[in-house]
Tab-separated table of C-alpha atoms and ligand atoms in Angstrom:
chain	number	residue	atom	x	y	z
F	772	MET	CA	117.299	70.145	142.205
F	773	LEU	CA	114.089	71.907	143.545
F	774	SER	CA	111.494	70.045	145.079
F	775	SER	CA	107.919	71.476	144.793
F	776	PRO	CA	106.360	72.661	148.137
F	777	LYS	CA	103.585	70.191	148.883
F	778	PRO	CA	100.169	72.052	149.883
F	779	ALA	CA	99.470	72.065	153.793
F	780	GLN	CA	97.004	69.563	154.318
F	781	GLY	CA	93.422	71.124	154.978
F	782	HIS	CA	93.385	74.455	153.977
F	783	ALA	CA	93.281	73.836	150.111
F	784	PRO	CA	89.719	74.060	149.553
F	785	ALA	CA	89.502	77.451	151.830
F	786	GLN	CA	92.073	79.279	148.998
F	787	GLU	CA	90.261	77.956	146.252
F	788	THR	CA	86.634	79.811	146.644
F	789	GLY	CA	88.403	83.202	145.719
F	790	ASN	CA	89.597	81.453	142.414
F	791	THR	CA	86.289	80.473	141.361
F	792	GLY	CA	85.185	84.149	141.792
F	793	TYR	CA	81.406	83.475	142.206
F	794	HIS	CA	80.263	86.844	144.254
F	795	ALA	CA	83.830	87.917	145.298
F	796	GLU	CA	84.551	91.643	143.743
F	797	GLU	CA	87.660	92.445	141.865
F	798	PRO	CA	91.025	91.875	143.812
F	799	ALA	CA	92.155	95.420	144.773
F	800	GLY	CA	95.738	93.579	143.025
F	801	ARG	CA	94.073	93.262	140.035
F	802	LYS	CA	92.400	96.489	139.847
F	803	ALA	CA	95.911	98.375	140.193
F	804	TRP	CA	97.435	96.033	137.583
F	805	LYS	CA	94.384	97.456	135.677
F	806	ARG	CA	95.643	101.289	136.152
F	807	ILE	CA	99.018	100.816	135.463
F	808	PHE	CA	98.155	98.688	132.264
F	809	TRP	CA	96.331	101.800	131.219
F	810	ARG	CA	98.236	104.527	132.450
F	811	GLN	CA	101.207	102.396	129.897
F	812	ILE	CA	98.987	102.643	126.975
F	813	LEU	CA	98.316	106.554	127.469
F	814	LEU	CA	101.768	107.084	127.789
F	815	ALA	CA	103.064	104.835	124.257
F	816	LEU	CA	99.858	106.599	122.707
F	817	GLY	CA	101.587	109.843	123.506
F	818	LEU	CA	104.970	109.165	122.675
F	819	LEU	CA	104.081	108.002	119.559
F	820	GLY	CA	102.431	111.011	119.273
F	821	LEU	CA	105.240	112.651	120.110
F	822	PHE	CA	107.298	110.795	118.088
F	823	LEU	CA	105.145	111.177	114.951
F	824	TYR	CA	104.877	115.149	115.309
F	825	GLY	CA	107.239	116.617	117.268
F	826	LEU	CA	110.627	116.447	118.824
F	827	PRO	CA	113.632	116.155	116.243
F	828	LYS	CA	115.516	114.948	118.467
F	829	PHE	CA	113.376	111.956	119.583
F	830	ARG	CA	112.846	111.017	115.851
F	831	HIS	CA	116.660	109.151	115.920
F	832	LEU	CA	114.837	106.638	117.652
F	833	GLU	CA	112.904	105.411	114.738
F	834	ALA	CA	116.520	104.497	113.164
F	835	LEU	CA	116.327	101.895	115.927
F	836	ILE	CA	113.021	100.311	114.404
F	837	PRO	CA	114.732	97.711	111.348
F	838	MET	CA	114.061	97.957	107.501
F	839	GLY	CA	114.048	94.566	106.897
F	840	VAL	CA	116.977	92.774	105.503
F	841	CYS	CA	117.453	91.469	101.931
F	842	PRO	CA	117.375	87.861	101.424
F	843	SER	CA	120.377	86.428	100.534
F	844	ALA	CA	119.336	84.544	97.205
F	845	THR	CA	117.926	88.344	95.877
F	846	MET	CA	121.237	89.878	97.246
F	847	SER	CA	123.666	87.604	94.498
F	848	LEU	CA	121.143	88.620	91.835
F	849	LEU	CA	121.151	92.118	91.902
F	850	ARG	CA	122.601	94.070	89.135
F	851	ASP	CA	122.239	97.741	88.417
F	852	ASN	CA	122.248	98.895	84.491
F	853	PHE	CA	125.181	100.908	84.763
F	854	THR	CA	127.964	99.941	87.602
F	855	GLY	CA	127.092	96.035	86.646
F	856	ALA	CA	127.226	93.352	89.926
F	857	LEU	CA	125.947	95.822	93.286
F	858	ARG	CA	127.153	94.881	96.809
F	859	PRO	CA	124.042	94.406	98.750
F	860	TRP	CA	125.845	93.022	101.530
F	861	ALA	CA	128.299	96.287	102.249
F	862	ARG	CA	125.294	98.061	103.709
F	863	PRO	CA	124.332	95.088	106.087
F	864	GLU	CA	122.409	97.677	108.409
F	865	VAL	CA	119.850	98.805	105.874
F	866	LEU	CA	117.453	97.376	103.547
F	867	THR	CA	119.134	96.759	100.101
F	868	CYS	CA	116.442	94.955	97.711
F	869	THR	CA	112.903	95.516	97.507
F	870	PRO	CA	110.498	92.399	97.874
F	871	TRP	CA	110.436	92.349	94.182
F	872	GLY	CA	114.040	92.231	93.717
F	873	ALA	CA	115.105	96.091	92.317
F	874	PRO	CA	117.818	97.313	94.133
F	875	ILE	CA	117.371	99.858	96.710
F	876	ILE	CA	120.847	101.790	95.776
F	877	TRP	CA	123.036	102.720	99.056
F	878	ASP	CA	126.234	104.564	99.210
F	879	GLY	CA	128.853	101.872	99.506
F	880	THR	CA	126.620	99.255	97.511
F	881	PHE	CA	127.844	100.375	93.684
F	882	ASP	CA	131.123	101.094	91.930
F	883	PRO	CA	131.094	105.448	90.601
F	884	ASP	CA	133.220	105.351	88.371
F	885	VAL	CA	132.265	102.376	86.659
F	886	ALA	CA	128.650	103.875	86.201
F	887	LYS	CA	130.240	107.015	84.836
F	888	GLN	CA	132.043	104.959	82.398
F	889	GLU	CA	129.190	103.197	81.067
F	890	ALA	CA	126.922	105.675	80.837
F	891	ARG	CA	129.649	107.581	79.011
F	892	GLN	CA	129.973	104.834	76.648
F	893	GLN	CA	126.234	104.669	76.045
F	894	ASN	CA	126.571	108.429	75.069
F	895	LEU	CA	123.634	109.257	77.339
F	896	THR	CA	121.801	112.389	77.505
F	897	ILE	CA	119.639	113.187	80.541
F	898	GLY	CA	117.258	115.429	81.725
F	899	LEU	CA	116.353	117.021	84.795
F	900	THR	CA	113.403	118.798	85.136
F	901	VAL	CA	112.515	121.556	87.740
F	902	PHE	CA	109.449	123.947	87.774
F	903	ALA	CA	110.250	127.333	89.829
F	904	VAL	CA	106.643	129.570	90.025
F	905	GLY	CA	106.117	132.876	92.105
F	906	ARG	CA	108.569	133.156	94.406
F	907	TYR	CA	109.894	130.027	94.628
F	908	LEU	CA	112.255	130.809	91.593
F	909	GLU	CA	114.179	134.077	93.143
F	910	LYS	CA	114.668	131.827	96.666
F	911	TYR	CA	115.693	128.516	95.202
F	912	LEU	CA	116.681	127.990	91.319
F	913	GLU	CA	120.049	129.562	91.527
F	914	ARG	CA	121.508	127.636	93.947
F	915	PHE	CA	119.431	124.225	92.751
F	916	LEU	CA	120.795	125.034	89.291
F	917	GLU	CA	124.758	126.007	90.480
F	918	THR	CA	125.206	123.046	92.549
F	919	ALA	CA	123.404	120.532	90.014
F	920	GLU	CA	126.510	121.443	87.809
F	921	GLN	CA	128.842	120.659	90.112
F	922	HIS	CA	126.813	117.256	91.212
F	923	PHE	CA	124.323	116.485	88.852
F	924	MET	CA	125.908	113.715	86.304
F	925	ALA	CA	128.888	115.129	85.459
F	926	GLY	CA	131.079	114.479	82.427
F	927	GLN	CA	127.266	113.175	81.450
F	928	SER	CA	125.667	114.965	78.723
F	929	VAL	CA	122.566	117.052	80.506
F	930	VAL	CA	119.411	119.267	79.361
F	931	TYR	CA	118.258	121.087	82.341
F	932	TYR	CA	114.306	121.824	81.657
F	933	VAL	CA	112.852	124.888	83.829
F	934	PHE	CA	109.583	125.553	83.871
F	935	THR	CA	108.440	129.067	84.821
F	936	GLU	CA	105.643	131.699	84.720
F	937	ARG	CA	108.781	134.036	84.183
F	938	PRO	CA	111.212	132.982	81.403
F	939	GLU	CA	112.693	136.446	81.504
F	940	ALA	CA	113.566	136.244	85.316
F	941	VAL	CA	115.967	132.936	85.148
F	942	SER	CA	119.010	133.705	85.413
F	943	ARG	CA	122.134	132.624	84.010
F	944	VAL	CA	124.002	129.649	85.415
F	945	ALA	CA	127.294	129.155	84.350
F	946	LEU	CA	127.257	125.968	82.215
F	947	GLY	CA	129.990	123.160	81.703
F	948	PRO	CA	130.452	121.571	77.939
F	949	GLU	CA	127.578	119.166	77.001
F	950	ARG	CA	124.997	120.587	79.209
F	951	ARG	CA	122.214	123.242	78.089
F	952	LEU	CA	119.271	124.857	79.623
F	953	ARG	CA	116.356	125.146	78.034
F	954	VAL	CA	113.394	127.559	79.752
F	955	GLU	CA	109.603	126.782	79.400
F	956	ARG	CA	106.462	128.960	80.099
F	957	VAL	CA	103.863	127.847	82.454
F	958	GLU	CA	100.844	128.792	83.931
F	959	ARG	CA	101.052	130.518	87.101
F	960	GLU	CA	98.075	128.468	89.538
F	961	ARG	CA	96.838	130.779	92.263
F	962	ARG	CA	96.945	127.810	95.058
F	963	TRP	CA	100.789	126.155	95.919
F	964	GLN	CA	99.132	122.460	96.143
F	965	ASP	CA	97.646	123.611	92.118
F	966	VAL	CA	101.111	124.400	91.278
F	967	SER	CA	102.419	121.431	92.702
F	968	MET	CA	99.876	118.718	91.361
F	969	ALA	CA	99.901	121.058	87.442
F	970	ARG	CA	103.538	119.601	87.028
F	971	MET	CA	101.834	116.307	86.286
F	972	ARG	CA	100.253	117.230	83.328
F	973	THR	CA	102.728	119.656	81.713
F	974	LEU	CA	105.442	116.756	82.299
F	975	HIS	CA	103.216	114.719	80.248
F	976	ALA	CA	103.125	117.276	77.504
F	977	ALA	CA	107.026	117.697	77.603
F	978	LEU	CA	107.684	114.111	77.944
F	979	SER	CA	105.171	113.628	74.500
F	980	GLY	CA	107.323	116.409	73.019
F	981	ARG	CA	110.946	117.538	73.251
F	982	LEU	CA	111.834	115.360	76.140
F	983	VAL	CA	111.700	112.622	73.546
F	984	ARG	CA	113.810	113.795	70.631
F	985	GLU	CA	116.242	115.117	73.538
F	986	ALA	CA	116.751	112.644	76.454
F	987	HIS	CA	117.099	108.693	77.331
F	988	PHE	CA	116.781	109.309	81.191
F	989	VAL	CA	114.693	112.057	82.830
F	990	PHE	CA	114.674	113.037	86.817
F	991	CYS	CA	111.945	115.131	87.856
F	992	MET	CA	112.408	117.146	90.773
F	993	ASP	CA	111.459	119.922	93.157
F	994	VAL	CA	113.029	122.955	92.988
F	995	ASP	CA	113.432	123.732	96.717
F	996	GLN	CA	116.345	121.234	97.420
F	997	HIS	CA	120.607	121.315	96.520
F	998	PHE	CA	122.728	118.680	95.210
F	999	SER	CA	125.468	118.512	98.039
F	1000	SER	CA	127.155	115.587	96.093
F	1001	THR	CA	127.405	113.224	93.639
F	1002	PHE	CA	124.209	111.919	91.808
F	1003	GLY	CA	124.955	110.107	89.087
F	1004	PRO	CA	124.508	107.522	86.655
F	1005	GLU	CA	124.332	104.748	89.035
F	1006	ALA	CA	120.934	106.361	90.019
F	1007	LEU	CA	119.694	106.263	86.419
F	1008	GLY	CA	116.819	103.154	85.564
F	1009	GLU	CA	113.849	102.111	83.980
F	1010	SER	CA	111.859	103.871	86.420
F	1011	VAL	CA	113.551	105.149	89.206
F	1012	ALA	CA	111.561	105.698	93.294
F	1013	GLN	CA	112.681	107.843	95.804
F	1014	LEU	CA	112.836	106.882	100.132
F	1015	HIS	CA	111.046	109.671	101.303
F	1016	SER	CA	113.550	110.538	104.374
F	1017	TRP	CA	111.007	111.036	107.024
F	1018	HIS	CA	109.271	107.622	106.668
F	1019	TYR	CA	111.523	104.686	105.752
F	1020	HIS	CA	111.611	103.859	108.893
F	1021	TRP	CA	107.733	103.719	109.783
F	1022	PRO	CA	105.477	100.498	109.897
F	1023	ARG	CA	103.381	100.391	106.530
F	1024	TRP	CA	100.212	100.760	108.439
F	1025	LEU	CA	101.474	104.558	109.413
F	1026	LEU	CA	102.779	105.286	106.183
F	1027	PRO	CA	100.564	108.518	105.079
F	1028	PHE	CA	99.048	107.531	101.873
F	1029	GLU	CA	95.895	108.735	100.643
F	1030	ARG	CA	92.986	106.859	102.540
F	1031	ASN	CA	89.596	108.007	101.103
F	1032	ALA	CA	88.523	105.326	99.009
F	1033	HIS	CA	86.577	107.828	96.469
F	1034	SER	CA	90.598	108.927	95.446
F	1035	ALA	CA	91.872	107.516	92.364
F	1036	ALA	CA	95.402	107.633	94.536
F	1037	LYS	CA	93.387	105.423	97.677
F	1038	MET	CA	95.525	103.023	99.153
F	1039	ALA	CA	93.268	100.393	101.535
F	1040	ARG	CA	95.220	99.248	104.472
F	1041	GLY	CA	97.923	96.795	103.654
F	1042	GLU	CA	98.808	97.901	100.243
F	1043	GLY	CA	102.097	100.388	99.601
F	1044	ASP	CA	105.332	98.796	99.656
F	1045	PHE	CA	107.074	102.223	101.123
F	1046	TYR	CA	106.645	105.233	100.967
F	1047	TYR	CA	107.972	107.745	97.910
F	1048	HIS	CA	108.843	111.434	97.788
F	1049	ALA	CA	107.483	113.271	94.707
F	1050	ALA	CA	110.459	115.438	95.224
F	1051	VAL	CA	112.959	112.955	92.959
F	1052	PHE	CA	111.782	111.058	90.829
F	1053	GLY	CA	112.802	109.610	87.300
F	1054	GLY	CA	113.103	106.867	84.423
F	1055	SER	CA	113.224	106.625	80.603
F	1056	VAL	CA	111.543	108.740	78.718
F	1057	ALA	CA	108.700	106.542	78.069
F	1058	ALA	CA	108.257	105.162	81.427
F	1059	LEU	CA	107.811	108.445	82.837
F	1060	ARG	CA	105.316	109.176	80.190
F	1061	GLY	CA	103.012	106.411	81.667
F	1062	LEU	CA	103.695	107.249	84.726
F	1063	THR	CA	102.748	111.204	84.616
F	1064	ALA	CA	99.576	110.095	82.616
F	1065	HIS	CA	98.496	107.981	85.419
F	1066	CYS	CA	98.736	110.822	87.763
F	1067	ALA	CA	97.533	113.511	85.706
F	1068	ARG	CA	94.789	111.369	85.193
F	1069	GLY	CA	94.287	110.667	88.708
F	1070	LEU	CA	94.153	114.368	90.093
F	1071	ALA	CA	91.551	115.283	87.175
F	1072	TRP	CA	89.696	112.095	88.807
F	1073	ASP	CA	89.625	113.723	92.184
F	1074	ARG	CA	89.047	117.411	91.171
F	1075	ALA	CA	85.802	116.172	89.292
F	1076	ARG	CA	84.960	115.044	92.050
F	1077	GLY	CA	85.941	117.988	94.516
F	1078	LEU	CA	88.692	116.014	96.219
F	1079	GLU	CA	92.527	116.504	97.236
F	1080	ALA	CA	94.431	113.655	98.003
F	1081	ARG	CA	96.170	114.385	101.256
F	1082	TRP	CA	100.021	114.766	99.739
F	1083	HIS	CA	98.557	116.137	96.287
F	1084	ASP	CA	100.539	114.700	93.337
F	1085	GLU	CA	102.122	112.673	95.802
F	1086	SER	CA	99.698	110.253	96.864
F	1087	HIS	CA	98.934	109.377	92.998
F	1088	LEU	CA	102.742	108.914	92.519
F	1089	ASN	CA	102.728	106.539	95.525
F	1090	LYS	CA	99.662	104.719	94.277
F	1091	PHE	CA	101.157	104.654	90.277
F	1092	PHE	CA	104.441	102.910	92.414
F	1093	TRP	CA	102.262	100.466	94.019
F	1094	LEU	CA	100.712	99.250	91.027
F	1095	HIS	CA	103.768	99.935	88.663
F	1096	LYS	CA	106.945	98.832	90.844
F	1097	PRO	CA	109.758	100.976	90.271
F	1098	ALA	CA	112.628	99.335	88.931
F	1099	LYS	CA	115.078	101.371	91.000
F	1100	VAL	CA	114.658	102.515	94.447
F	1101	LEU	CA	116.964	105.430	95.419
F	1102	SER	CA	118.189	105.415	99.585
F	1103	PRO	CA	117.179	108.485	101.665
F	1104	GLU	CA	120.960	109.226	100.582
F	1105	PHE	CA	119.724	110.778	97.434
F	1106	CYS	CA	117.358	113.234	98.829
F	1107	TRP	CA	117.906	114.055	102.426
F	1108	SER	CA	116.329	116.543	105.600
F	1109	PRO	CA	118.523	118.017	107.568
F	1110	ASP	CA	116.113	118.863	109.993
F	1111	LEU	CA	116.592	114.785	110.978
F	1112	GLY	CA	120.009	115.668	112.039
F	1113	ARG	CA	122.898	113.153	111.317
F	1114	ARG	CA	122.243	109.581	110.887
F	1115	THR	CA	125.549	107.340	110.861
F	1116	GLU	CA	123.597	105.219	107.756
F	1117	ILE	CA	123.162	108.281	105.755
F	1118	ARG	CA	126.798	108.101	105.107
F	1119	ARG	CA	126.474	110.930	102.439
F	1120	PRO	CA	123.490	112.825	101.448
F	1121	ARG	CA	123.459	113.794	97.645
F	1122	LEU	CA	120.310	116.343	97.898
F	1123	LEU	CA	119.490	118.230	100.766
F	1124	TRP	CA	115.824	119.865	101.485
F	1125	ALA	CA	115.984	123.700	102.102
F	1126	PRO	CA	114.782	124.734	105.264
F	1127	LYS	CA	110.911	125.344	104.643
F	1128	GLU	CA	109.781	128.873	104.733
F	1129	TYR	CA	106.273	128.263	104.146
F	1130	ARG	CA	105.204	132.093	105.087
F	1131	LEU	CA	107.589	133.860	102.682
F	1132	LEU	CA	106.633	131.696	99.926
F	1133	ARG	CA	103.270	130.507	99.496
F	1134	ASP	CA	100.230	132.569	99.609
U	1364	UD2	C1	107.128	117.684	104.014
U	1364	UD2	C2	106.302	118.463	103.199
U	1364	UD2	O1	105.227	118.734	103.214
U	1364	UD2	N1	105.917	117.310	101.814
U	1364	UD2	C3	105.007	117.834	100.748
U	1364	UD2	C4	105.276	118.806	100.254
U	1364	UD2	O2	105.963	118.939	99.817
U	1364	UD2	P1	106.660	120.391	99.583
U	1364	UD2	O3	106.396	120.972	100.841
U	1364	UD2	O4	108.434	119.891	99.383
U	1364	UD2	O5	106.140	121.148	98.384
U	1364	UD2	P2	106.958	122.217	97.829
U	1364	UD2	O6	106.530	123.634	98.160
U	1364	UD2	O7	108.455	121.851	97.437
U	1364	UD2	O8	106.566	122.367	96.567
U	1364	UD2	C5	106.809	121.425	95.517
U	1364	UD2	C6	107.516	121.862	94.329
U	1364	UD2	O9	106.700	122.536	93.399
U	1364	UD2	C7	107.294	123.950	92.864
U	1364	UD2	N2	106.502	124.635	93.207
U	1364	UD2	C8	105.358	125.187	94.536
U	1364	UD2	C9	104.705	126.209	94.257
U	1364	UD2	C10	105.488	127.177	94.026
U	1364	UD2	O10	104.001	128.321	94.204
U	1364	UD2	N3	106.032	127.203	93.163
U	1364	UD2	C11	106.747	126.199	92.905
U	1364	UD2	O11	107.438	126.217	91.831
U	1364	UD2	C12	108.953	123.812	93.306
U	1364	UD2	O12	108.999	123.177	92.517
U	1364	UD2	C13	108.594	122.829	94.531
U	1364	UD2	O13	109.696	122.316	94.419
U	1364	UD2	O14	103.848	118.765	99.458
U	1364	UD2	C14	104.935	118.622	98.303
U	1364	UD2	C15	103.603	118.131	97.166
U	1364	UD2	O15	102.228	118.796	97.531
U	1364	UD2	C16	104.468	116.558	98.590
U	1364	UD2	O16	103.335	116.234	98.940
U	1364	UD2	C17	105.253	116.710	100.140
U	1364	UD2	O17	105.393	115.474	100.460
U	1365	MN	MN1	109.780	120.593	98.205
């Protein structure tokens, strides 16, 4: 047993004068401690800066930030409209459901064969829209379509909708049975940001016309990526959002939402569930009509006020999914950035971003 030392008799009062600190200077020990404290803060801020804006190697560490856990009561209820029961517990190292009870689809949590069969039985037609305007056409479109033929909804009936200002320049890609390609002409906007944002308006018009008659579900994608593995009916849902591979481990307060209170895309501190990537979103034709109408309206509202949201159409998409929660969320495995390197939790990337060659492509 430890016994507490008795204070030496007669000395205690003399020592106490320092503690009352009436007129004494700050002790040297405390000064040094303060200096160390502030150094640590600066170091932490410096590291945070590196972490956010540089050093891809350094970003490996962010995989250590826990994503949260799906409560077991929710897990047992999670179902998929095509695969039936899901196995969210098969991926304990990642978050497999949202707070509102939608599944987050990770490799291993679903049975791809069941999904295929079920979609086949329902005799679905699935649309895939993609824009290839300016130099993006020559640079990306062919590979995007060729790899889609290998991996996107294999065995299903598919219609590709390519939007471009030069329909005649779209190369003929050999298509499988029950797969069609439609090319639609669009005006070329001057700035790349305007090309990107104009997609919402164009999609809304298409979703109110031809697509209603031709497709049950639709995916809308960026062209600067290619398929690298199966992207099947397990990804289909009433409304589907894609977790952004750069941000899925970040705390919510760091996510790059639009913060300008005057923008239609504004998100207050504390708002926002996840940061979604505009390079992949999908859903039923009706749901996507609502989504594109919301985003096109927000973009027009901002433009009328001389504003442009931080990440353009993506900021408005994030606002939409905050207000109207997606029925299904795709893990970053469905749209992965190779710049982030390999991570054990990313088992099988299904789409890979192309390297950004902005100087070549953007004016
Ligand atoms: C890492 C990064 O910076 N991501 C943002 C950036 O994505 P990206 O850098 O991926 O944007 P992007 O250049 O891919 O443009 C989006 C898409 O619009 C189409 N397109 C665009 C320009 C053009 O001249 N021709 C053309 O066809 C094409 O389908 C392209 O994939 O910008 C997007 C739109 O604002 C989103 O905000 C992204 O989060
Ligand atoms: Mn892109």
